[in-house]
Coordinates of C-alpha atoms (C1' of nucleotides) in Angstrom, one line a residue:
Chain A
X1 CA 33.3 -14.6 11.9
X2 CA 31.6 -11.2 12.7
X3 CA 28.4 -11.8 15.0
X4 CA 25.2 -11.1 13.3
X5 CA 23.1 -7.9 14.8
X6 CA 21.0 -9.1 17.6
X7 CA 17.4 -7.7 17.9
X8 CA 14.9 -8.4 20.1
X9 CA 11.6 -8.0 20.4
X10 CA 9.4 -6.8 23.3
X11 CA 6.0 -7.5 23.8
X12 CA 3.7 -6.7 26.8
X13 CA 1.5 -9.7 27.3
X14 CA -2.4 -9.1 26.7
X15 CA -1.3 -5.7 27.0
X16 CA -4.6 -3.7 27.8
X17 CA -5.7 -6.3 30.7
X18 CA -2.9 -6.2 32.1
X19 CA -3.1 -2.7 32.4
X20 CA -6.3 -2.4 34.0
X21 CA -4.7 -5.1 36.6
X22 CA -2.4 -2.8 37.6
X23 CA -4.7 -0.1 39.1
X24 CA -7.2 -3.5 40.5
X25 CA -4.6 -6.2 41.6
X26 CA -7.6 -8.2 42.3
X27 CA -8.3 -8.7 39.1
X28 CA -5.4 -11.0 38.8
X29 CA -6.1 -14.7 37.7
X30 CA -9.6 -14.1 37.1
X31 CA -10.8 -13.4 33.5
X32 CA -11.2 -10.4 31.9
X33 CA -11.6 -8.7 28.7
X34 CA -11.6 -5.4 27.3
X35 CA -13.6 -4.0 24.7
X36 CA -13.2 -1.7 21.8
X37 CA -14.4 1.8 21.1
X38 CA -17.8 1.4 20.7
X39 CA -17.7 -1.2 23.1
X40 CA -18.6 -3.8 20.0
X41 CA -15.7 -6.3 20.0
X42 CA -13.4 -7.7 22.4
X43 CA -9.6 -6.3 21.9
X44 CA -7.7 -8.1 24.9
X45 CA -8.2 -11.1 26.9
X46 CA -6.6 -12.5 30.1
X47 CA -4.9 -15.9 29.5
X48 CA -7.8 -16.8 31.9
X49 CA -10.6 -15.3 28.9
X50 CA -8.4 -16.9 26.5
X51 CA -8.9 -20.0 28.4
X52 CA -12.7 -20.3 28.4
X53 CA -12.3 -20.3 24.1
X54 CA -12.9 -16.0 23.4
X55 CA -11.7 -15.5 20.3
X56 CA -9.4 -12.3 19.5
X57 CA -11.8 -9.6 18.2
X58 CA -15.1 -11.5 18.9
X59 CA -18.2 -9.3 18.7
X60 CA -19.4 -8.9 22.2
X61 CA -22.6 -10.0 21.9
X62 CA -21.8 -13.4 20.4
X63 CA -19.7 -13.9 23.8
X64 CA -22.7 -12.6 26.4
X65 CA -23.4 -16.1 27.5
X66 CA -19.6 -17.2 28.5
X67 CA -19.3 -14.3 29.7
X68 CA -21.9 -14.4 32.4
X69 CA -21.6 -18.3 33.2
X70 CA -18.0 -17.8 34.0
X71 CA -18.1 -14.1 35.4
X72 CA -15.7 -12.2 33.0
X73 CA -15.2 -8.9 33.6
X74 CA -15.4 -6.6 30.8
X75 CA -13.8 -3.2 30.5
X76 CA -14.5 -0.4 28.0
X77 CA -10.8 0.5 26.2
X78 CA -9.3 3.8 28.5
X79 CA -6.6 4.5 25.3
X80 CA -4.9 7.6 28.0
X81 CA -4.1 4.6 30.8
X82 CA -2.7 2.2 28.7
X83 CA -0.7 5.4 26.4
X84 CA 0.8 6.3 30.0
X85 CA 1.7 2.7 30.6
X86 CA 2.9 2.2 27.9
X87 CA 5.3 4.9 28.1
X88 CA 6.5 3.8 31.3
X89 CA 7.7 0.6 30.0
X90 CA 9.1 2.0 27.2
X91 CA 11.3 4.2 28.6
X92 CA 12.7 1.4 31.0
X93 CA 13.5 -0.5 27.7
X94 CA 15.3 3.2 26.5
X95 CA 17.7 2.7 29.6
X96 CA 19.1 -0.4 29.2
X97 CA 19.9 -0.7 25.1
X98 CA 22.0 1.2 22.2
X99 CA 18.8 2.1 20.2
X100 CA 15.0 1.0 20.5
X101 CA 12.2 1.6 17.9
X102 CA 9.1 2.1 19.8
X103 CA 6.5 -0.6 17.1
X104 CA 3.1 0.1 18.6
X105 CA 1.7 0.6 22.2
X106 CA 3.0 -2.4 23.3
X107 CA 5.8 -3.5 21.1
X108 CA 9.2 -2.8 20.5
X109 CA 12.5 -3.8 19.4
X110 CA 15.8 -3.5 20.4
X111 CA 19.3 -3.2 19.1
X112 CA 20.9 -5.6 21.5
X113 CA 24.9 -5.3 22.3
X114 CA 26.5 -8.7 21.0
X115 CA 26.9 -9.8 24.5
X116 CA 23.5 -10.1 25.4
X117 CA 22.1 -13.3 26.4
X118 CA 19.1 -14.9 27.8
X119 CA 19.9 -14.2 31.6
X120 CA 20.2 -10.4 30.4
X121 CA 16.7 -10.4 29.4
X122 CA 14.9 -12.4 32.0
X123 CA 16.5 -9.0 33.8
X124 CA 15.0 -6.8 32.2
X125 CA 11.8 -8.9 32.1
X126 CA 11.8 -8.7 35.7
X127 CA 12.4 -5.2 35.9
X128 CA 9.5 -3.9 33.9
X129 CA 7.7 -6.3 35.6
X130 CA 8.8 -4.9 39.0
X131 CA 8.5 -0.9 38.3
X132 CA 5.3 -1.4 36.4
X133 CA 3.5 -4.2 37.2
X134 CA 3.1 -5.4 33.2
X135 CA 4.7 -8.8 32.2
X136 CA 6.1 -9.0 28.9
X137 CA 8.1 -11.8 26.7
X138 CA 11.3 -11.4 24.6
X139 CA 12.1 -13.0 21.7
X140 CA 16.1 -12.5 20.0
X141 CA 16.8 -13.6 16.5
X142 CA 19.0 -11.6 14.0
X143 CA 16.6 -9.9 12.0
X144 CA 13.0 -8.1 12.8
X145 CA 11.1 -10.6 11.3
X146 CA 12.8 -13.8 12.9
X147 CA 12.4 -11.6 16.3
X148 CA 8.7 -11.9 16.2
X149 CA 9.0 -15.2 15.5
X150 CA 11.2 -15.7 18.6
X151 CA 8.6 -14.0 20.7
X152 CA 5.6 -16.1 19.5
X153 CA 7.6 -18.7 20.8
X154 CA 8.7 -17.5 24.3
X155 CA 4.9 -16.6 24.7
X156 CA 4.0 -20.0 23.8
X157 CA 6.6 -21.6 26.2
X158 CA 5.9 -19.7 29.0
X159 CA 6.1 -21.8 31.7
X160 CA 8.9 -23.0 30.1
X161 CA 11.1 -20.5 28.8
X162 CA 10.2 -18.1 31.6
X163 CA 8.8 -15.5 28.8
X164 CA 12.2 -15.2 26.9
X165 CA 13.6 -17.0 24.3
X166 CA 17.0 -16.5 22.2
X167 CA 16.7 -18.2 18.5
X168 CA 20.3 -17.3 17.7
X169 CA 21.4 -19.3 20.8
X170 CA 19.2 -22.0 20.3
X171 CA 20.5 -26.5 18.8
X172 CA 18.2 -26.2 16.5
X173 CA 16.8 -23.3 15.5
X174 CA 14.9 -25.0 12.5
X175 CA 13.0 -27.0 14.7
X176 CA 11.2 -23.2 15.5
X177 CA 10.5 -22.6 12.2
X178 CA 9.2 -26.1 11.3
X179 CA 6.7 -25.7 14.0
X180 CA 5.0 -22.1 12.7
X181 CA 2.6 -22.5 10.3
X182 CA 2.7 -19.2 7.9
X183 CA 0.1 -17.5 8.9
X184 CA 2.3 -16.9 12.1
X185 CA 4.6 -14.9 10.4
X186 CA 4.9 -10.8 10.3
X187 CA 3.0 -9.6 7.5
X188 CA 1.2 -13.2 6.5
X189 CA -1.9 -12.8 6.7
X190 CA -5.0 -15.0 5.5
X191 CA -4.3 -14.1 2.3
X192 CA -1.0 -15.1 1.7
X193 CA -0.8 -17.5 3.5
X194 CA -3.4 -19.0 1.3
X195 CA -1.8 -18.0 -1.7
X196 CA 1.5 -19.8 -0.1
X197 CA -0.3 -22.9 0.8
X198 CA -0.9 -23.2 -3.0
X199 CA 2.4 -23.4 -3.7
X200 CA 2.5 -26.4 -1.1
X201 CA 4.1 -24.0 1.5
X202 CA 2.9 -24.2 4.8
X203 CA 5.7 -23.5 7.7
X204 CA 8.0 -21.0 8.0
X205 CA 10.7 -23.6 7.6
X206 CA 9.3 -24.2 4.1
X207 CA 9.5 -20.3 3.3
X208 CA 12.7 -20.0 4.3
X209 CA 14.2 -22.7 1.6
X210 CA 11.3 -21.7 -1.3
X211 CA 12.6 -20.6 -4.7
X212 CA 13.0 -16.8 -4.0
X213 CA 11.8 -15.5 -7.5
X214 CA 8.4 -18.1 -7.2
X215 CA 7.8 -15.9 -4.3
X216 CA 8.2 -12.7 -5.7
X217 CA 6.2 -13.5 -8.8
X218 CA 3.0 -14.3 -6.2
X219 CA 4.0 -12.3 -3.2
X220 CA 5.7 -9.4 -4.8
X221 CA 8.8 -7.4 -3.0
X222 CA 7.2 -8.0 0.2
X223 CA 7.3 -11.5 -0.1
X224 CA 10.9 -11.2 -1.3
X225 CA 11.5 -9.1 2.3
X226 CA 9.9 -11.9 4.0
X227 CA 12.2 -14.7 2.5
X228 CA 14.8 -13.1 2.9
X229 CA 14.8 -11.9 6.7
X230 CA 13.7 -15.9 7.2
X231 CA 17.0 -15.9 6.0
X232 CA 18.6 -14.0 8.7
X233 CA 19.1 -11.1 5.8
X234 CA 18.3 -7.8 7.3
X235 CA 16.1 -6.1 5.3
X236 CA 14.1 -4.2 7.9
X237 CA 15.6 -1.5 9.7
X238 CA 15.4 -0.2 13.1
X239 CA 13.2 2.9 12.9
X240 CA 14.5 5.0 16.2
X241 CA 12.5 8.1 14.8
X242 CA 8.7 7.5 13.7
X243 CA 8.5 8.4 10.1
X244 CA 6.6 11.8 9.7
X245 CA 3.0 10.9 10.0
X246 CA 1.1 10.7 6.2
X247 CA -2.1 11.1 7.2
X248 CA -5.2 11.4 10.2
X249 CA -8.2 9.5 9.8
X250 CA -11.3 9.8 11.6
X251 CA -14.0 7.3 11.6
X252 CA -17.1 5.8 13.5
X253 CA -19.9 3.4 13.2
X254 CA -23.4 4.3 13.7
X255 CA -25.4 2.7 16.1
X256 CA -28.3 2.2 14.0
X257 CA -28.0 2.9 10.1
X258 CA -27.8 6.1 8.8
X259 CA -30.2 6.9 5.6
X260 CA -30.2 10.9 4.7
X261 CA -27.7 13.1 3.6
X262 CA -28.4 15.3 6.4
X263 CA -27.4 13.2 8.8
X264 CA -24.6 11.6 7.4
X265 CA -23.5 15.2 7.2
X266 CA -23.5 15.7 11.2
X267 CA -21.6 12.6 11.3
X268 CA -18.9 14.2 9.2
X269 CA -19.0 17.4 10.6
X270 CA -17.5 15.6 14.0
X271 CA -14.9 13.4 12.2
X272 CA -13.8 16.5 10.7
X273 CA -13.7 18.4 13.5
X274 CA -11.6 15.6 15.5
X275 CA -9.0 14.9 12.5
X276 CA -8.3 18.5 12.2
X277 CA -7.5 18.9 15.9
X278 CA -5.1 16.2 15.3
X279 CA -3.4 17.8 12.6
X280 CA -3.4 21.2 14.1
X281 CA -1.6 19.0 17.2
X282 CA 1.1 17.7 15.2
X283 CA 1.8 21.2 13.5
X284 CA 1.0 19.9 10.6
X285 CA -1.1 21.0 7.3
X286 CA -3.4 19.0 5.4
X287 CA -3.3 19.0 1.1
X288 CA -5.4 16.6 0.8
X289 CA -8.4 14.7 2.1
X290 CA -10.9 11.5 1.6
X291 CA -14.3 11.0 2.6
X292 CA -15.9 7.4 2.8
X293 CA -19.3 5.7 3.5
X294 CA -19.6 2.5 4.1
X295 CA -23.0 0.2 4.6
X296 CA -22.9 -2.7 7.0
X297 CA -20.6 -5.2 5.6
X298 CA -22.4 -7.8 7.6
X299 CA -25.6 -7.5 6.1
X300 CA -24.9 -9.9 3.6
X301 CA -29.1 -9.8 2.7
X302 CA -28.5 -5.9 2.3
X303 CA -27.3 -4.0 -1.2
X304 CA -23.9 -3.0 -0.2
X305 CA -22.5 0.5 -1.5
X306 CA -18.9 1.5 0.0
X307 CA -17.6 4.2 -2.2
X308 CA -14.5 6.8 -1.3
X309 CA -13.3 9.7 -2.8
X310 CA -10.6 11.6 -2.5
X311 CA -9.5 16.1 -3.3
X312 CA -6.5 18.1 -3.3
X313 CA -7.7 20.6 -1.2
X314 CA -7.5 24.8 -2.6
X315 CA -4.3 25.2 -0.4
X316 CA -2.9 23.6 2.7
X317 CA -4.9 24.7 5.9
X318 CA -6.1 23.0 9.2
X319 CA -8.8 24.8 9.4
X320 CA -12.1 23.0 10.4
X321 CA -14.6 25.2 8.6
X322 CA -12.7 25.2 5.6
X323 CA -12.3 21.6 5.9
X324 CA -15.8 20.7 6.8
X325 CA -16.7 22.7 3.1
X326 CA -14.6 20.1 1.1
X327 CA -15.8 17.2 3.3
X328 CA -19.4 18.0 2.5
X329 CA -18.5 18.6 -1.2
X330 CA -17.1 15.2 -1.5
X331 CA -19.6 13.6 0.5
X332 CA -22.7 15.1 -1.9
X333 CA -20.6 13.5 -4.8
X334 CA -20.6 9.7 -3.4
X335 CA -23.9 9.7 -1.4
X336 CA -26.7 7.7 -2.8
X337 CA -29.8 7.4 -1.5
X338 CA -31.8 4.1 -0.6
X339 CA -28.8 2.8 1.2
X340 CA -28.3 2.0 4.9
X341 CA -25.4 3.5 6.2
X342 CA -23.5 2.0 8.9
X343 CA -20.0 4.1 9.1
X344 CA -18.6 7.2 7.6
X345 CA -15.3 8.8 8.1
X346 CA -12.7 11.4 6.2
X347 CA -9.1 11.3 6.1
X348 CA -6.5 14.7 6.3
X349 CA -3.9 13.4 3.8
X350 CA -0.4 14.0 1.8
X351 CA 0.4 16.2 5.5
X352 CA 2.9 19.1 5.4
X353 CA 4.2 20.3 8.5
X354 CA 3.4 23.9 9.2
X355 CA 7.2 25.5 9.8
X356 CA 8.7 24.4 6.6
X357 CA 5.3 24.7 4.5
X358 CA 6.2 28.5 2.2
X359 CA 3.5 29.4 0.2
X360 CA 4.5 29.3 -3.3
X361 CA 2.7 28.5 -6.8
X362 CA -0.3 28.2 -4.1
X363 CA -0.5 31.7 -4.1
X364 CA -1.2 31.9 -8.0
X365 CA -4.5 29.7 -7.3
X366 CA -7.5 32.0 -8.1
X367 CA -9.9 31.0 -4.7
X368 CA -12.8 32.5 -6.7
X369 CA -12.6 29.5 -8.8
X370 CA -12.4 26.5 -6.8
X371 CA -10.8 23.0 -7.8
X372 CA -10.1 25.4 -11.0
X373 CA -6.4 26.0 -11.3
X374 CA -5.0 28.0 -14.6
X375 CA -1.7 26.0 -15.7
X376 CA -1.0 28.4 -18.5
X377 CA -1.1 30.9 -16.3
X378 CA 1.4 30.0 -14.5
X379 CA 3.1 28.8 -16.9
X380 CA 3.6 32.2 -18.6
X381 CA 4.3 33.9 -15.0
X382 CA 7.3 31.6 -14.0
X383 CA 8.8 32.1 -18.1
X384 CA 8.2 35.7 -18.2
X385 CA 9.9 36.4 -14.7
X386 CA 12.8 34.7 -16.1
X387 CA 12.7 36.6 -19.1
X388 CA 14.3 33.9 -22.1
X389 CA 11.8 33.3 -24.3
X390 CA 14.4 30.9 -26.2
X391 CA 15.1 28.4 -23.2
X392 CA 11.9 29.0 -21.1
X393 CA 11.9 27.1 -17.8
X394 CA 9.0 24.9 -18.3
X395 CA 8.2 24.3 -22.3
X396 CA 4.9 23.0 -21.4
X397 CA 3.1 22.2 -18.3
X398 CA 1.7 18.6 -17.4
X399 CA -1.8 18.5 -19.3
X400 CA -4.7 16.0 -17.8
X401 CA -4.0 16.8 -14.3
X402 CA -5.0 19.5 -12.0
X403 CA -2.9 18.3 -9.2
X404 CA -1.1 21.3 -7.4
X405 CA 1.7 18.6 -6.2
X406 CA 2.3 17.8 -9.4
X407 CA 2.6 20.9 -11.3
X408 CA 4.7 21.9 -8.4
X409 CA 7.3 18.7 -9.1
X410 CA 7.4 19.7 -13.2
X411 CA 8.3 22.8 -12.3
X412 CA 11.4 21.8 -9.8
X413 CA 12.1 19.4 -12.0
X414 CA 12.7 21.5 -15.1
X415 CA 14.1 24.7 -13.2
X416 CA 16.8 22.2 -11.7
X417 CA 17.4 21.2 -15.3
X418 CA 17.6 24.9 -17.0
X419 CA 17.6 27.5 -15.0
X420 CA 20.6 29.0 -12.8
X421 CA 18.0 30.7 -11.0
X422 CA 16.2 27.9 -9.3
X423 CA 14.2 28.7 -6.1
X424 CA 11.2 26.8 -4.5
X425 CA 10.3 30.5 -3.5
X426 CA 8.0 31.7 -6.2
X427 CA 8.1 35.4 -4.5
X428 CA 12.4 35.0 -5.4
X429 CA 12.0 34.7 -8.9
X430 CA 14.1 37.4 -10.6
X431 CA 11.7 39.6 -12.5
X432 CA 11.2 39.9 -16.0
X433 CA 13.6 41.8 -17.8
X434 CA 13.0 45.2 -19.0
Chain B
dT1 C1' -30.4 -6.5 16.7
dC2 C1' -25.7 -6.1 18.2
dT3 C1' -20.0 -7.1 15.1
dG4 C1' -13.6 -1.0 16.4
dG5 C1' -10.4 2.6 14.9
dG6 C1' -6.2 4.1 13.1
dG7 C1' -2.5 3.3 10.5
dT8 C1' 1.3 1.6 6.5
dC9 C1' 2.8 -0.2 2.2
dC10 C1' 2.2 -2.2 -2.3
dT11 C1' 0.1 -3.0 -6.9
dA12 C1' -2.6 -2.5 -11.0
dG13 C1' -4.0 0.4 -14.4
dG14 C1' -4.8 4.9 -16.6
dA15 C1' -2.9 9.2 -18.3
dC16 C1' 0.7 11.5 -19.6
dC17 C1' 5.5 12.7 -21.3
dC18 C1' 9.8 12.2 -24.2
Chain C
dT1 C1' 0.9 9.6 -39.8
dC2 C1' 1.9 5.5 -37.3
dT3 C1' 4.4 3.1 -33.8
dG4 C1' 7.1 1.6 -29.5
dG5 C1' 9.9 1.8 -25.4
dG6 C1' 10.9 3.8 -21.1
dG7 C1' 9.6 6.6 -17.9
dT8 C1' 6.6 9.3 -14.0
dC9 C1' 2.6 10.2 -11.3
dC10 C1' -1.9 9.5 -9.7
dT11 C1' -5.9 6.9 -7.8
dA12 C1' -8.4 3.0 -6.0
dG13 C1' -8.3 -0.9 -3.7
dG14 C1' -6.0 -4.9 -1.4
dA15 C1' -3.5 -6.7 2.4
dC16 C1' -1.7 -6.4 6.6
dC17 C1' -0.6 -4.6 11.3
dC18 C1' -1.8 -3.4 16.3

DNA sequence: TCTGGGGTCCTAGGACCC
DNA sequence: TCTGGGGTCCTAGGACCC
């Protein structure tokens, strides 16, 4: 019998205070928490915070009284520590295994050699412990999903397990699953699990044996994923490269509400300004781009208004002025007045990166007419330059959509189909002949 | 009164094409 | 002129993740 793949997954416990333990080792077994941007809810909690009943993601001001009675120490987020950290064990991980996908800032799993066992990773546990101070738990299993599952377990059993637990090497594996309710899983959420629990389904070990297509008629394919990997089917891969990035978002809440345009506005400008540094970064360019408002969801006794709206943008650019122009465009078209804003933010979409972006039917966009883009026009130019009036290239363009992308796919699309002289350089199209 | 930010993937439904 | 099946592509919004 061939050995099923072993994967395991690596997660740094309470990541962020841990973190700011290593740089004050006298923060250790005391509590502590640290908060989120704005310094509104708490994202990381010592076992010790965990302890005295903080919930995960608690606004801070509903946890000011435990706080004080039990002399918590709270830390604003410092994202360029725990990124450095986080590298650090990271690249310890990178050492010691075949192939690692990096999951998150404190996450990742591991293509394990078939001889790796238990002992192997309390090693390694002890290592990144040693050169970096942050303790982490291991959970093996033979597929990603069934690795978290692992971990949730060795974090669970601590004391016990010593922070590392191997499900394929465990009597009675079943017993694991019997003892995780749903919502425990990757990807179950409150939501599904809800939707599961109506179809009297309420641990994993339940998932595992449920009638695949019931599933994928409530859950869809990602339910089908889930059932499957349960299953000890692989049907998530190990992603060694990040997948190009598909878009930067930049967002914020407001203090106090926000009311006028004007200042909504000023709030944009900076999101703007911060998402297009990002792309510019990543040597990237942005086609596209979103703009949201949002009132304060919390304010159930206040009218709520949360619209979005989204642009292809006149050609691909990173470019904050010409960004902001758009941005304020789109923002005139949703805002309302009357309304209490709370948050706004805009999202660079549908990214292209900058080397292999050539202009192309882009160039045939009149900028004196914005959003406006002349399809027959085109049209006519790409059939004339190829000069067959019998077999034109494209018969008729896509009608009811101004989308650039688009246009641009109808016309690979048919020039693969007809023409000998397919290019995705507009300026190599043969010209007409005489 | 105070309650984060930045992502991904999937689906439903509309518009359009052949 | 009417009708249907089989597609693609897009947007908005839901759900989930860390």
């Amino acid at each position: 019998m061939i050995p099923l793949a072993k994967i395991a997954l690596v997660d740094c416990n309470n990541f962020f205070c841990s973190c700011e333990r290593v740089f004050n080792p006298a923060l250790q077994g005391k509590p502590i928490v640290v908060l989120s941007n704005n310094d509104g809810c708490i994202i990381s909690r010592s076992e010790e915070a965990k302890g005295l009943g903080i919930p995960m993601g608690a606004p801070l001001h509903e946890q000011q009284e435990v706080i004080r009675k039990n002399n918590v120490q709270v830390f604003s987020s410092n994202y360029t520590l725990y990124g450095d950290m986080s590298a650090r064990v990271m690249s310890i991980l990178r050492e010691e295994v075949p192939a690692i996908e990096v999951y998150s800032i404190d996450e990742s799993f591991l293509q394990l050699p078939h001889n790796f066992d238990e002992e192997m990773a309390r090693a390694l546990r002890s290592k990144v412990l040693q050169w970096t101070g942050i303790p982490v738990c291991i959970g093996i299993a033979s597929t990603k999903l069934l690795a978290k599952l692992a971990n949730r377990h060795a974090k669970k059993t601590k004391e016990l397990t010593g922070g590392v637990f191997d499900l394929t090497n465990y009597w009675n594996p079943e017993a694991i699953l019997a003892d995780t309710p749903t919502g425990g899983l990757w990807g179950v959420g409150k939501n599904l699990a809800q939707r599961l629990e109506g179809m009297h389904i309420t641990t994993a070990l339940e998932f595992k044996y449920a009638d695949p297509s019931a599933i994928r008629r409530s859950m869809g394919v990602v339910g089908e994923r889930m059932l499957r990997e349960l299953n000890g089917i692989g049907c998530l891969e190990l992603e060694e490269v990040p997948p190009d990035r598909k878009g930067v978002m930049a967002s914020r809440s407001f203090g106090s509400p926000m009311e006028s345009l004007e200042e909504l506005e000023e709030a944009l400008a900076n999101h703007v300004a911060r998402a297009a540094e990002k792309v510019r970064r990543f040597g990237l360019l942005a086609t596209g781009m979103e703009v949201f408002l949002r009132t304060n969801r919390f304010r159930k006794d206040q009218p709520q208004y949360s619209p979005s709206i989204g642009a292809t943008l006149e050609r691909p650019t990173h470019a904050t002025a010409e960004l902001m122009t758009t941005a304020r465009t789109l923002l005139q078209r949703i805002y309302r007045p009357g309304y209490r804003y709370k948050k706004t933010g805009v999202q660079l979409t549908n990214l292209v990166s900058e080397e292999e972006y050539q202009p192309g039917l882009f160039d045939l966009l009149d900028p004196a007419i914005p959003g406006r883009i002349d399809v027959d026009k085109i049209v006519d130019e790409i059939n004339r330059r190829l000069g067959d009036p019998k077999n034109p290239v494209i018969t008729r363009a896509s009608q009811g959509t101004d989308r650039r992308d688009n246009l641009g796919k109808a016309w690979k699309m048919r020039a693969e189909r007809h023409s000998p002289h397919y290019t995705t350089d507009w300026n190599q199209l043969p010209e007409a002949k005489a």
